[in-house]
mmCIF file of C-alpha atoms in Angstrom:
data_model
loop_
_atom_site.group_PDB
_atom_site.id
_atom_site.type_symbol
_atom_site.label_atom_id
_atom_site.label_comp_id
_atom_site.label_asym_id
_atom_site.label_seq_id
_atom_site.Cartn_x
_atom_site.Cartn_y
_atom_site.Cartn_z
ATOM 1 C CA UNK A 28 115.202 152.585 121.043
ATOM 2 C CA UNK A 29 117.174 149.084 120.060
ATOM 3 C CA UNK A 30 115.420 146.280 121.331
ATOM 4 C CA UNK A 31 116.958 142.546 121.420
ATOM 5 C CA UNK A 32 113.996 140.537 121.884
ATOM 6 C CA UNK A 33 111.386 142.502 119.969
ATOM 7 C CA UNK A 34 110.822 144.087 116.505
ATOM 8 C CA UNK A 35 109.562 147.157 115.714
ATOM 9 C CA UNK A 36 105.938 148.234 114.323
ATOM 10 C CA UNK A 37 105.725 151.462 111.931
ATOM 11 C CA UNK A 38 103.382 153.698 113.331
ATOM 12 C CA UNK A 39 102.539 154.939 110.292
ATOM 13 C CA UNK A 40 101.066 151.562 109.244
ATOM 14 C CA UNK A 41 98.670 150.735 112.084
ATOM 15 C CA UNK A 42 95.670 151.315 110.844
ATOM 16 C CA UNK A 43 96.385 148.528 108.149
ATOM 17 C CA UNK A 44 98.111 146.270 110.300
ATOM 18 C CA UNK A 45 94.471 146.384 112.415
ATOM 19 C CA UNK A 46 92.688 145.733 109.125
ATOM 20 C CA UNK A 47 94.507 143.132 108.174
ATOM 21 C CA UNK A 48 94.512 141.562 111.526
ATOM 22 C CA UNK A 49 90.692 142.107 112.003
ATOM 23 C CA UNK A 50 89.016 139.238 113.488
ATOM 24 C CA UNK A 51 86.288 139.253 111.402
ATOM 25 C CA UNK A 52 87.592 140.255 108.001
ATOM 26 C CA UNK A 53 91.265 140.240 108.098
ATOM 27 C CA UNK A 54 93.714 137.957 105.924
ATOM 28 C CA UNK A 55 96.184 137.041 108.978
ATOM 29 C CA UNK A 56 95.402 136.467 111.799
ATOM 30 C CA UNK A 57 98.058 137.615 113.862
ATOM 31 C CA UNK A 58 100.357 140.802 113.274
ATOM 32 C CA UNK A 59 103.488 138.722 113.780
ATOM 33 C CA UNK A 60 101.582 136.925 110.232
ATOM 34 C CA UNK A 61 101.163 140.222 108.977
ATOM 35 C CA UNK A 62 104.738 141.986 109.510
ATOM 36 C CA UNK A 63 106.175 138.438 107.603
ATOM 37 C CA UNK A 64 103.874 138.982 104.851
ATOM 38 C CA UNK A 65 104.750 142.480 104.578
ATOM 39 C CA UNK A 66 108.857 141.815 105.048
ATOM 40 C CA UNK A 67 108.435 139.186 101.767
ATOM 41 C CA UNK A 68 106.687 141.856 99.691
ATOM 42 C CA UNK A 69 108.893 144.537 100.624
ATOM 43 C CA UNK A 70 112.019 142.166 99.197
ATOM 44 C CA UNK A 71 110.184 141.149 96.702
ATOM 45 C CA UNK A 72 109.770 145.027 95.154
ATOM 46 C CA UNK A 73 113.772 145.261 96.290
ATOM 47 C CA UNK A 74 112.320 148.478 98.650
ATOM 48 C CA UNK A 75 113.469 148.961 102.414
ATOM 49 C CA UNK A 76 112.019 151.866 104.428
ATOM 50 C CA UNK A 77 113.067 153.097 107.468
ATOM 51 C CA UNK A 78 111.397 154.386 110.095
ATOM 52 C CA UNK A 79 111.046 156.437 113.401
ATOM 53 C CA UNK A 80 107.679 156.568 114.462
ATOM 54 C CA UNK A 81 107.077 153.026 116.073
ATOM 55 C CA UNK A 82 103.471 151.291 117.905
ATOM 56 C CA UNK A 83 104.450 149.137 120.386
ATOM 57 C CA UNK A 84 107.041 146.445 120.168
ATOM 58 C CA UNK A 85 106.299 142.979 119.004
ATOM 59 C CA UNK A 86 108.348 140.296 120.997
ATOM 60 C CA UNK A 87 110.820 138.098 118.841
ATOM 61 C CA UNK A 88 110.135 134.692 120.029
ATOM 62 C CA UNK A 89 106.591 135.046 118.332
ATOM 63 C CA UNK A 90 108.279 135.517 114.743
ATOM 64 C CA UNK A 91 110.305 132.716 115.996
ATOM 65 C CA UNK A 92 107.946 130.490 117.121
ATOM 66 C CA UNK A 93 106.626 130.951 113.789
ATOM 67 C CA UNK A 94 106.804 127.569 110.786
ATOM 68 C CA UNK A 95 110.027 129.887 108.742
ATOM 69 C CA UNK A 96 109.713 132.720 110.979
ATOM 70 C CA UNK A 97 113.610 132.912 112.677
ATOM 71 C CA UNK A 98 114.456 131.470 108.830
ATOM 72 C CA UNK A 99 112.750 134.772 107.180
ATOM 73 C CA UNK A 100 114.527 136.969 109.592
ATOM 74 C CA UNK A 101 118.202 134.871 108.504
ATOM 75 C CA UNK A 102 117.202 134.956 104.869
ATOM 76 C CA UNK A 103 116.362 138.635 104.350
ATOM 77 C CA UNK A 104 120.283 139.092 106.191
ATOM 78 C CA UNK A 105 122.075 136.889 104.281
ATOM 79 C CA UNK A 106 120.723 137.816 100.992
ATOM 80 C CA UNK A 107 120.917 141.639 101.985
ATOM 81 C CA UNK A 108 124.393 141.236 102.702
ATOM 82 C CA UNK A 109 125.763 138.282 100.300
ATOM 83 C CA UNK A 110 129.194 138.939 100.960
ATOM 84 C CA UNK A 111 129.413 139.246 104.703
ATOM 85 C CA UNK A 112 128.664 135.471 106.122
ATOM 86 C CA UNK A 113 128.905 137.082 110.055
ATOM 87 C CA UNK A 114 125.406 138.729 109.086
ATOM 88 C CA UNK A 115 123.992 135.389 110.498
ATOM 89 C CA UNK A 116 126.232 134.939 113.929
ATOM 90 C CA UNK A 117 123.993 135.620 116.672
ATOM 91 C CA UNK A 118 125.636 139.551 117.825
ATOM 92 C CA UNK A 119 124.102 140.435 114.362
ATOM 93 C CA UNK A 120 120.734 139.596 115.190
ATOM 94 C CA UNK A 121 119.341 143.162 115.835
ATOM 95 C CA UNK A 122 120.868 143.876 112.613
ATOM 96 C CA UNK A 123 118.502 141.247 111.338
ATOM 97 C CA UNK A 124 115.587 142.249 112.885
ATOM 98 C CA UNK A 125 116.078 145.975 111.230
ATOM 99 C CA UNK A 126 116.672 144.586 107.818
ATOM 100 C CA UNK A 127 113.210 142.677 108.621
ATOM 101 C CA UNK A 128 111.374 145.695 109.940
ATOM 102 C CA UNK A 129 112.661 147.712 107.024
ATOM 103 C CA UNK A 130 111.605 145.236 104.346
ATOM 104 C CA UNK A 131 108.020 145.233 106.279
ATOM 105 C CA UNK A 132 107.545 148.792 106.421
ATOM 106 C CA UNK A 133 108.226 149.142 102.360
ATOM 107 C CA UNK A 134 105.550 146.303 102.131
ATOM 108 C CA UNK A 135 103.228 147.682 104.141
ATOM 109 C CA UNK A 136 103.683 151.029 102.301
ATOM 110 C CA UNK A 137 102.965 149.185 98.587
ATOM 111 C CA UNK A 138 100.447 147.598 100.321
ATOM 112 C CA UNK A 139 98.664 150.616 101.042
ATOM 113 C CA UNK A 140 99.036 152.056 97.990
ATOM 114 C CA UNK A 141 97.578 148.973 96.144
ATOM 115 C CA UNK A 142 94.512 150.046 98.474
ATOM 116 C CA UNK A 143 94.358 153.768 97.930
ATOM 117 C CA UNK A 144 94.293 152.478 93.896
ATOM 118 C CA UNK A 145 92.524 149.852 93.888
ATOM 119 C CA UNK A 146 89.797 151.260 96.551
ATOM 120 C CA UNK A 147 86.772 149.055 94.148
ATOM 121 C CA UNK A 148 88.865 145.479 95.774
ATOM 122 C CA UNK A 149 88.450 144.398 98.879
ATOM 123 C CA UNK A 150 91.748 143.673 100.948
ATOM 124 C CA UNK A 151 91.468 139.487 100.069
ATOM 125 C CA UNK A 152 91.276 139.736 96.816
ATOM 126 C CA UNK A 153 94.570 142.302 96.582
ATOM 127 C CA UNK A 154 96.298 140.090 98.965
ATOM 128 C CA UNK A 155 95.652 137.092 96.863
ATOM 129 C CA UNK A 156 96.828 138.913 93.610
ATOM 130 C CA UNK A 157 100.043 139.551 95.340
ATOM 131 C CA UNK A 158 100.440 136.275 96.170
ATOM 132 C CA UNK A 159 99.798 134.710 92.758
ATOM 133 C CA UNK A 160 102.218 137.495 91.264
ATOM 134 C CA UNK A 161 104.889 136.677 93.613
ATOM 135 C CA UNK A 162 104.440 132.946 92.703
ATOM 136 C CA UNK A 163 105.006 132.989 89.496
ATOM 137 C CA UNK A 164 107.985 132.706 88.026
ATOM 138 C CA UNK A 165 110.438 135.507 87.767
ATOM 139 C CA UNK A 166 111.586 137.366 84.812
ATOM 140 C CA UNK A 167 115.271 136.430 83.918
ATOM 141 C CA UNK A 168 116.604 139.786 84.579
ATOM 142 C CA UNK A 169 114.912 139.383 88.393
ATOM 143 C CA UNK A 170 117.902 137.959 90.232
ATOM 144 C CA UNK A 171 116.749 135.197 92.334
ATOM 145 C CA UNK A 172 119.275 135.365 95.815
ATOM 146 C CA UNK A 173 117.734 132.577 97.712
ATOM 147 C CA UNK A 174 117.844 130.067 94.876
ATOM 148 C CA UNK A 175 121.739 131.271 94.281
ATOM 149 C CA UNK A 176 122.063 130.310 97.574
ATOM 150 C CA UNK A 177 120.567 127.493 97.742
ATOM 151 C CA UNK A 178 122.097 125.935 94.856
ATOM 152 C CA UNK A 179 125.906 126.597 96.186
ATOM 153 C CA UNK A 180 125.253 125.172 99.496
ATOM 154 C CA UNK A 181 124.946 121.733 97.340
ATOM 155 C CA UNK A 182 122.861 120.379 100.344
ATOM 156 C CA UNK A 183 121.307 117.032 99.664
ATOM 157 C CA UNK A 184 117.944 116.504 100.680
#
């Protein structure tokens, strides 16, 4: 089922998302948080996953609401389609929001995985590795989409 004003959970991925949502020892502290997180790593490993099985829906406007939350959703469009500048007109958006969901589901998957490996770390300290990798700099064969962007709109700040 499509939705307009929500995005879709994996099912499969629940039982993290509550982990890292956990009042008491998660890293985010909302699943909207989480999802985002997940969406950026997902890009960042150049992996989308689709899905079927979905938890219940997760309205929009909270992503939106969000500090870079509707600007995530554009981004992760625009650089997925480069060429095609009617990615970011507003009849797209459900296109969007499964480019999003797609890009979180491959996160959360990686995610996971880092777990199942790595079962001696708790979930902080593999979150902050991830972070710290995806600060650094990228390798020069790593294309970098957003800065190409950024750099041709010329915008002066």
């Amino acid at each position: 089922m499509a939705y307009t004003d929500r995005f879709r959970r994996p099912q499969e991925h629940e039982d993290l998302l509550g982990k890292l949502t956990d009042r008491k020892t998660g890293t985010f502290a909302t699943m909207v948080e989480a999802m985002m997180f997940a969406a950026l790593l997902g890009h960042r490993r150049g992996e989308r996953k689709p899905f079927d099985q979905v938890d219940e829906p997760i309205r929009l406007a909270l992503m939106e609401s969000r500090d870079y939350g509707e600007v995530l959703l554009d981004m992760l469009g625009a650089v997925e389609c480069p060429d095609d500048p009617k990615i970011l007109s507003a009849d797209r958006q459900p296109e969007r929001v499964l480019i999003f969901e797609e890009y979180a589901n491959a996160g959360l998957s990686h995610l996971q995985t880092l777990i199942n490996r790595q079962s001696d770390q708790d979930l902080d300290t593999i979150i902050s590795n991830l972070v710290l990798e995806g600060l650094r700099t990228p390798p020069e064969e790593e294309k970098d989409d957003v800065g190409d962007i950024l750099a041709s709109a010329d915008l002066d700040w």
